[in-house]
Amino acid sequence: MLTTTLSPDHRISRVIRGNWQLAGGHGAIDRDAALDDLMAFAEAGITTFDCADIYTGVEELIGDFRRRLLAERGTAALDAIRVHTKFVPDLDMLARIDRRSVETAIDTSLKRLNTEQLDLVQFHWWDYAVDGWLETAGWLGGLKQAGKIRNVGGTNFDTPHLTAMLDAGVPLVSMQVQYSLLDTRPEQSMVAVGAERGVQLLCYGTVAGGFLSDAWLGAREPAEPLENRSLVKYRLMIDEAGGWAAFQALLQALRGVADRHGSDIATVASRWVLDRPGVAAVIVGARNRSHLAANLAIADLALDADDHAAIATARADLQTATGDVYALERDRDGRHGAIMRYSINSEDA
C-alpha cells in the first residue's frame, strides 16, 4: 500500500477506507462481521479510516475495532492506524456554538473512538452567512495545542475560506473535497493554494457513487426516482459534466485504459484522482471486505503517459462544474443543496 504524510507524526495509507456506509440509514449492520472487515482492511495495509460525528454509530464501531486490534495484534498494530473523524455541527446550532460546546463534541469523539488523541478532525460549517466559523476553527486549533487533536483539517470549505483560516493561524493540514473525473472543481483554485500553503487534499466521490464503473457502461439513463440520495447527488454531477451521452463517452475511454491494464473503470477513475497534484489520498467507501481487493488495486495500478493522454482527451469534451469547491451544494434552494441533510446530530438524538 502506498503511504504519505500529512505531518511528521501522521502517516496515512493513500487509499482510505470510508465508513459512511456503516452509518444508520444504510441498512442493518452485523457488528461482528463489520469488525472482522475492519481488521481485514488493516491487515491488508489500508490503515487509515474515515468517519464522522454525524455517521451514526460509526465512531463507536471504530472504537471497538481499536480495542480488538490492540488485544489481538498489539500496540504496534494499533499505532499504525489513523482514524480521521469530523466535527460537523448542525445548521440550526451554528449561531449558538461556543468554545465549551466544541470541546464537548471533541471529548465525545474521543470517548467513542477509544483514544486519548484524535488523529485528524475535519471541520465543516454549513452556512458562511452565520458568523463563528473562523472562531470555531481557532478553537479546534487550541484543542490541538492542548493535545486532544493531532491534526486539524477541513471538509468542503471553498478556497477563500480555506485561505482565511490559514491566514488566521489555524493549522490546517488537509481539506476533504469531492474530486472526480466528473467534478474537477478543486483544480480551479484550491490545488494551487494548497500547494503554496501546505494543505493536502483527501478526496471522496472518486467513482461518483458508483456511476464511474463498468456497471453503467452502455446503460440507459436511469429514470427517477433514484434508489438513494447518493445516486441523486452524483447523477446531478453527470448533468453538470454535460449529460448522459458525454458521460458514456467518458466511460468508453476509461474502459479502453482499463483494458490495457487488465483493470476496471472504477479503479482507473480512482487512480486518476490519486495521481492529481495536491492529492494525498482517495477515500473509497466500503460496506464490507468484498470491496477490499478493488480498493487495494487502486494502489497497484500505474497509469502511464498514454493513459493520462487518453483520459485528458475524453475530459476535453466534458463541461466543468461552475464555482469553487462545494459551491453548488451550499445553495440550499438549488438542486444540489436540496437533497442534503443539515441537522443529522439533532435527528439522531
Short mmCIF file of C-alpha atoms in Angstrom, two decimals:
data_model
loop_
_atom_site.label_atom_id
_atom_site.label_comp_id
_atom_site.label_asym_id
_atom_site.label_seq_id
_atom_site.Cartn_x
_atom_site.Cartn_y
_atom_site.Cartn_z
CA MET A 1 0.00 0.00 0.00
CA LEU A 2 1.23 3.49 -0.86
CA THR A 3 1.62 5.83 2.09
CA THR A 4 2.22 9.53 2.61
CA THR A 5 2.43 12.01 5.48
CA LEU A 6 0.04 14.78 6.48
CA SER A 7 2.51 15.88 9.16
CA PRO A 8 5.75 14.41 10.54
CA ASP A 9 3.81 12.27 13.05
CA HIS A 10 0.86 11.45 10.81
CA ARG A 11 1.44 8.82 8.10
CA ILE A 12 -1.59 7.55 6.20
CA SER A 13 -2.38 4.94 3.56
CA ARG A 14 -3.11 6.70 0.26
CA VAL A 15 -6.27 4.64 -0.06
CA ILE A 16 -8.51 5.43 2.89
CA ARG A 17 -11.49 3.31 3.83
CA GLY A 18 -14.61 5.45 4.06
CA ASN A 19 -17.15 4.18 6.56
CA TRP A 20 -20.30 6.21 5.91
CA GLN A 21 -21.99 3.04 4.62
CA LEU A 22 -21.79 1.66 8.17
CA ALA A 23 -23.89 4.54 9.48
CA GLY A 24 -27.55 4.38 10.39
CA GLY A 25 -29.80 4.63 7.38
CA HIS A 26 -27.66 2.41 5.14
CA GLY A 27 -29.23 -0.88 6.20
CA ALA A 28 -28.71 -3.32 9.04
CA ILE A 29 -25.12 -3.84 10.20
CA ASP A 30 -23.77 -7.12 11.55
CA ARG A 31 -21.41 -5.70 14.16
CA ASP A 32 -19.16 -8.74 14.45
CA ALA A 33 -18.84 -9.02 10.68
CA ALA A 34 -18.12 -5.29 10.42
CA LEU A 35 -15.30 -5.63 12.95
CA ASP A 36 -13.88 -8.58 11.02
CA ASP A 37 -13.94 -6.45 7.88
CA LEU A 38 -12.11 -3.56 9.54
CA MET A 39 -9.46 -5.98 10.77
CA ALA A 40 -9.05 -7.37 7.25
CA PHE A 41 -8.52 -3.90 5.78
CA ALA A 42 -5.90 -3.05 8.40
CA GLU A 43 -4.05 -6.32 7.87
CA ALA A 44 -4.02 -5.71 4.10
CA GLY A 45 -2.33 -2.31 4.52
CA ILE A 46 -5.28 0.08 4.39
CA THR A 47 -4.54 1.56 7.78
CA THR A 48 -6.46 4.83 7.56
CA PHE A 49 -10.19 5.03 8.24
CA ASP A 50 -12.54 7.95 7.65
CA CYS A 51 -15.60 8.58 9.80
CA ALA A 52 -17.56 11.48 11.32
CA ASP A 53 -19.55 12.50 14.33
CA ILE A 54 -22.61 12.55 12.05
CA TYR A 55 -22.12 8.96 10.81
CA THR A 56 -24.44 7.37 13.34
CA GLY A 57 -22.72 4.63 15.32
CA VAL A 58 -19.54 4.57 13.24
CA GLU A 59 -17.20 6.22 15.74
CA GLU A 60 -18.31 3.67 18.37
CA LEU A 61 -17.74 0.81 15.93
CA ILE A 62 -14.24 2.00 15.13
CA GLY A 63 -13.59 2.39 18.86
CA ASP A 64 -14.44 -1.30 19.27
CA PHE A 65 -12.17 -2.10 16.32
CA ARG A 66 -9.31 -0.29 18.04
CA ARG A 67 -9.86 -2.35 21.22
CA ARG A 68 -9.88 -5.59 19.27
CA LEU A 69 -6.81 -4.65 17.25
CA LEU A 70 -4.87 -3.90 20.43
CA ALA A 71 -5.96 -7.17 22.05
CA GLU A 72 -5.19 -9.35 19.03
CA ARG A 73 -2.29 -7.57 17.30
CA GLY A 74 -0.67 -5.46 19.98
CA THR A 75 0.42 -1.86 20.40
CA ALA A 76 2.48 -1.63 17.20
CA ALA A 77 -0.51 -2.59 15.05
CA LEU A 78 -2.73 -0.07 16.81
CA ASP A 79 -0.12 2.69 16.50
CA ALA A 80 -0.11 2.23 12.70
CA ILE A 81 -3.83 3.01 12.49
CA ARG A 82 -5.04 6.53 11.70
CA VAL A 83 -8.68 7.46 12.19
CA HIS A 84 -9.97 10.65 10.57
CA THR A 85 -13.20 11.95 12.02
CA LYS A 86 -15.17 15.16 11.54
CA PHE A 87 -16.76 17.94 13.54
CA VAL A 88 -19.97 18.87 11.71
CA PRO A 89 -22.30 20.98 13.87
CA ASP A 90 -25.93 21.06 12.76
CA LEU A 91 -27.09 24.01 10.71
CA ASP A 92 -29.51 25.18 13.38
CA MET A 93 -26.74 25.07 16.01
CA LEU A 94 -24.21 27.25 14.22
CA ALA A 95 -25.28 30.53 15.83
CA ARG A 96 -25.08 29.00 19.33
CA ILE A 97 -21.67 27.32 19.18
CA ASP A 98 -19.15 28.30 21.83
CA ARG A 99 -15.75 27.05 22.94
CA ARG A 100 -17.28 24.71 25.52
CA SER A 101 -19.63 23.02 23.05
CA VAL A 102 -16.73 22.44 20.64
CA GLU A 103 -14.64 20.81 23.36
CA THR A 104 -17.61 18.71 24.45
CA ALA A 105 -18.06 17.42 20.92
CA ILE A 106 -14.37 16.54 20.67
CA ASP A 107 -14.50 14.79 24.05
CA THR A 108 -17.45 12.75 22.79
CA SER A 109 -15.49 11.64 19.73
CA LEU A 110 -12.50 10.76 21.93
CA LYS A 111 -14.70 8.54 24.07
CA ARG A 112 -16.44 6.89 21.14
CA LEU A 113 -13.16 6.17 19.33
CA ASN A 114 -11.47 4.89 22.49
CA THR A 115 -8.42 7.13 22.18
CA GLU A 116 -6.67 9.90 24.06
CA GLN A 117 -5.96 11.91 20.90
CA LEU A 118 -7.93 12.27 17.67
CA ASP A 119 -5.66 11.81 14.67
CA LEU A 120 -7.48 14.27 12.40
CA VAL A 121 -10.59 16.37 13.00
CA GLN A 122 -12.09 17.68 9.76
CA PHE A 123 -14.26 20.73 10.32
CA HIS A 124 -17.34 21.64 8.30
CA TRP A 125 -19.61 24.71 8.51
CA TRP A 126 -22.91 24.67 6.64
CA ASP A 127 -23.56 28.38 6.16
CA TYR A 128 -20.88 31.04 5.72
CA ALA A 129 -23.50 33.72 6.42
CA VAL A 130 -23.66 32.58 10.04
CA ASP A 131 -20.78 34.09 11.99
CA GLY A 132 -18.49 31.87 14.04
CA TRP A 133 -16.81 29.57 11.54
CA LEU A 134 -13.40 31.21 11.86
CA GLU A 135 -13.56 31.39 15.65
CA THR A 136 -14.65 27.75 15.82
CA ALA A 137 -11.72 26.70 13.62
CA GLY A 138 -9.46 28.56 16.03
CA TRP A 139 -10.90 26.64 18.99
CA LEU A 140 -10.10 23.39 17.22
CA GLY A 141 -6.55 24.67 16.77
CA GLY A 142 -6.46 25.30 20.51
CA LEU A 143 -7.52 21.71 21.18
CA LYS A 144 -4.60 20.60 19.01
CA GLN A 145 -2.29 22.63 21.22
CA ALA A 146 -3.92 21.01 24.27
CA GLY A 147 -3.12 17.56 22.86
CA LYS A 148 -6.67 16.35 22.24
CA ILE A 149 -6.22 16.57 18.46
CA ARG A 150 -3.14 15.53 16.47
CA ASN A 151 -4.10 17.50 13.34
CA VAL A 152 -6.88 19.78 12.14
CA GLY A 153 -8.36 19.66 8.66
CA GLY A 154 -11.41 20.95 6.89
CA THR A 155 -14.09 19.44 4.75
CA ASN A 156 -15.95 21.15 1.90
CA PHE A 157 -14.70 24.68 2.56
CA ASP A 158 -14.01 26.72 -0.55
CA THR A 159 -10.65 28.29 -1.35
CA PRO A 160 -11.29 31.80 0.08
CA HIS A 161 -12.43 30.36 3.42
CA LEU A 162 -9.53 27.91 3.47
CA THR A 163 -7.19 30.84 2.93
CA ALA A 164 -8.87 32.89 5.65
CA MET A 165 -8.40 30.09 8.20
CA LEU A 166 -4.75 29.70 7.27
CA ASP A 167 -4.20 33.46 7.46
CA ALA A 168 -5.74 33.43 10.95
CA GLY A 169 -3.23 30.82 12.08
CA VAL A 170 -5.46 27.75 12.05
CA PRO A 171 -3.01 24.85 11.49
CA LEU A 172 -4.90 23.06 8.72
CA VAL A 173 -3.05 20.13 7.12
CA SER A 174 -5.80 18.86 4.82
CA MET A 175 -9.11 19.58 3.12
CA GLN A 176 -11.56 16.81 2.30
CA VAL A 177 -13.25 17.52 -1.04
CA GLN A 178 -15.28 15.87 -3.75
CA TYR A 179 -12.97 15.23 -6.71
CA SER A 180 -13.52 13.02 -9.73
CA LEU A 181 -13.35 12.94 -13.49
CA LEU A 182 -16.85 14.44 -13.38
CA ASP A 183 -16.07 17.05 -10.72
CA THR A 184 -12.76 18.85 -11.03
CA ARG A 185 -13.70 21.97 -9.06
CA PRO A 186 -10.65 21.62 -6.75
CA GLU A 187 -8.45 22.37 -9.78
CA GLN A 188 -9.92 25.85 -10.22
CA SER A 189 -8.01 27.37 -7.29
CA MET A 190 -7.72 25.07 -4.27
CA VAL A 191 -4.96 22.85 -5.64
CA ALA A 192 -2.69 25.85 -6.20
CA VAL A 193 -3.39 27.37 -2.79
CA GLY A 194 -2.90 24.00 -1.10
CA ALA A 195 0.48 23.56 -2.77
CA GLU A 196 1.55 27.03 -1.66
CA ARG A 197 0.26 26.71 1.91
CA GLY A 198 0.94 23.04 2.67
CA VAL A 199 -2.65 21.76 2.66
CA GLN A 200 -3.20 18.36 1.05
CA LEU A 201 -6.45 17.03 -0.42
CA LEU A 202 -8.32 13.96 0.83
CA CYS A 203 -10.78 13.10 -1.92
CA TYR A 204 -14.18 11.46 -1.83
CA GLY A 205 -16.59 10.76 -4.67
CA THR A 206 -13.82 9.47 -6.93
CA VAL A 207 -16.19 6.92 -8.53
CA ALA A 208 -19.22 9.23 -8.31
CA GLY A 209 -21.26 6.96 -6.11
CA GLY A 210 -20.60 4.01 -8.41
CA PHE A 211 -21.51 5.74 -11.68
CA LEU A 212 -17.87 5.67 -12.77
CA SER A 213 -17.84 1.90 -13.14
CA ASP A 214 -18.36 -0.85 -15.68
CA ALA A 215 -21.89 -1.35 -14.36
CA TRP A 216 -23.00 1.85 -16.10
CA LEU A 217 -21.09 1.45 -19.38
CA GLY A 218 -23.68 1.26 -22.15
CA ALA A 219 -26.53 1.56 -19.69
CA ARG A 220 -29.63 3.60 -20.32
CA GLU A 221 -30.05 6.86 -18.47
CA PRO A 222 -31.68 5.98 -15.12
CA ALA A 223 -35.23 7.07 -14.53
CA GLU A 224 -36.30 8.91 -11.42
CA PRO A 225 -36.76 8.32 -8.59
CA LEU A 226 -33.26 7.00 -7.98
CA GLU A 227 -32.57 4.49 -5.25
CA ASN A 228 -30.84 6.80 -2.73
CA ARG A 229 -29.57 10.33 -2.13
CA SER A 230 -26.03 9.36 -3.13
CA LEU A 231 -27.14 8.38 -6.62
CA VAL A 232 -29.18 11.58 -6.91
CA LYS A 233 -26.17 13.62 -5.83
CA TYR A 234 -23.79 12.14 -8.38
CA ARG A 235 -26.41 11.97 -11.12
CA LEU A 236 -26.57 15.76 -10.80
CA MET A 237 -22.79 15.92 -11.33
CA ILE A 238 -23.23 13.96 -14.57
CA ASP A 239 -25.63 16.70 -15.66
CA GLU A 240 -23.07 19.35 -14.74
CA ALA A 241 -20.44 17.50 -16.80
CA GLY A 242 -22.58 17.56 -19.94
CA GLY A 243 -25.22 14.87 -19.59
CA TRP A 244 -25.59 11.15 -20.19
CA ALA A 245 -24.10 11.00 -23.70
CA ALA A 246 -20.93 12.81 -22.60
CA PHE A 247 -20.76 10.56 -19.54
CA GLN A 248 -20.98 7.42 -21.70
CA ALA A 249 -18.16 8.68 -23.93
CA LEU A 250 -16.01 9.12 -20.82
CA LEU A 251 -16.80 5.60 -19.62
CA GLN A 252 -15.83 4.21 -23.03
CA ALA A 253 -12.46 5.96 -22.86
CA LEU A 254 -11.87 4.67 -19.33
CA ARG A 255 -12.75 1.15 -20.47
CA GLY A 256 -10.00 1.42 -23.09
CA VAL A 257 -7.46 2.40 -20.43
CA ALA A 258 -8.67 -0.38 -18.12
CA ASP A 259 -8.31 -2.95 -20.91
CA ARG A 260 -4.63 -2.10 -21.31
CA HIS A 261 -4.03 -2.89 -17.65
CA GLY A 262 -6.45 -5.76 -17.07
CA SER A 263 -8.29 -3.43 -14.70
CA ASP A 264 -11.73 -1.87 -14.44
CA ILE A 265 -13.27 1.57 -14.85
CA ALA A 266 -13.70 2.31 -11.13
CA THR A 267 -10.05 1.54 -10.37
CA VAL A 268 -8.86 3.71 -13.24
CA ALA A 269 -11.13 6.58 -12.13
CA SER A 270 -9.84 6.49 -8.55
CA ARG A 271 -6.22 6.12 -9.61
CA TRP A 272 -6.59 9.16 -11.88
CA VAL A 273 -7.59 11.25 -8.85
CA LEU A 274 -4.77 9.78 -6.76
CA ASP A 275 -2.29 10.92 -9.43
CA ARG A 276 -3.52 14.53 -9.45
CA PRO A 277 -1.31 17.27 -7.95
CA GLY A 278 -2.01 18.01 -4.31
CA VAL A 279 -3.92 14.79 -3.62
CA ALA A 280 -2.72 12.89 -0.56
CA ALA A 281 -5.32 10.11 -0.63
CA VAL A 282 -8.61 8.89 -2.04
CA ILE A 283 -11.44 7.85 0.27
CA VAL A 284 -13.28 4.80 -1.02
CA GLY A 285 -16.48 3.68 0.65
CA ALA A 286 -16.65 0.01 1.61
CA ARG A 287 -19.57 -1.66 3.34
CA ASN A 288 -17.64 -4.91 3.77
CA ARG A 289 -14.46 -6.72 2.75
CA SER A 290 -15.89 -7.75 -0.63
CA HIS A 291 -14.51 -4.38 -1.78
CA LEU A 292 -11.03 -4.92 -0.32
CA ALA A 293 -9.35 -6.33 -3.42
CA ALA A 294 -10.72 -3.49 -5.56
CA ASN A 295 -9.51 -0.92 -3.05
CA LEU A 296 -6.03 -2.43 -2.98
CA ALA A 297 -5.95 -2.41 -6.79
CA ILE A 298 -6.02 1.40 -6.80
CA ALA A 299 -2.55 1.48 -5.27
CA ASP A 300 -1.28 -1.27 -7.58
CA LEU A 301 -2.39 0.37 -10.82
CA ALA A 302 0.22 2.56 -12.57
CA LEU A 303 -1.21 4.83 -15.28
CA ASP A 304 1.37 5.88 -17.87
CA ALA A 305 1.60 8.96 -20.08
CA ASP A 306 -0.50 7.36 -22.83
CA ASP A 307 -3.23 6.54 -20.31
CA HIS A 308 -3.32 10.07 -18.98
CA ALA A 309 -3.36 11.46 -22.51
CA ALA A 310 -6.34 9.29 -23.43
CA ILE A 311 -8.19 10.37 -20.31
CA ALA A 312 -7.35 14.04 -20.95
CA THR A 313 -8.78 13.75 -24.47
CA ALA A 314 -12.02 12.33 -23.07
CA ARG A 315 -12.15 15.01 -20.39
CA ALA A 316 -11.83 17.75 -23.00
CA ASP A 317 -15.38 17.01 -24.14
CA LEU A 318 -16.81 17.43 -20.63
CA GLN A 319 -18.09 20.62 -19.07
CA THR A 320 -16.65 21.86 -15.79
CA ALA A 321 -19.00 22.42 -12.88
CA THR A 322 -19.26 26.09 -12.01
CA GLY A 323 -17.93 27.65 -8.84
CA ASP A 324 -15.44 26.69 -6.21
CA VAL A 325 -15.42 23.53 -4.11
CA TYR A 326 -18.89 22.75 -2.70
CA ALA A 327 -20.41 25.99 -4.03
CA LEU A 328 -23.30 24.24 -5.76
CA GLU A 329 -24.12 22.24 -2.63
CA ARG A 330 -24.24 25.35 -0.43
CA ASP A 331 -27.27 26.70 -2.28
CA ARG A 332 -29.95 25.11 -0.12
CA ASP A 333 -32.64 26.08 -2.62
CA GLY A 334 -30.77 24.63 -5.59
CA ARG A 335 -30.86 21.09 -6.94
CA HIS A 336 -27.64 20.07 -5.22
CA GLY A 337 -28.34 21.61 -1.83
CA ALA A 338 -31.96 20.49 -1.60
CA ILE A 339 -31.00 16.85 -1.07
CA MET A 340 -28.58 17.49 1.81
CA ARG A 341 -29.33 16.69 5.46
CA TYR A 342 -28.30 19.63 7.62
CA SER A 343 -29.21 18.51 11.16
CA ILE A 344 -28.15 14.89 11.47
CA ASN A 345 -26.97 15.20 15.07
CA SER A 346 -30.37 16.51 16.16
CA GLU A 347 -32.25 13.92 14.11
CA ASP A 348 -30.22 11.08 15.62
CA ALA A 349 -30.66 12.43 19.13
#
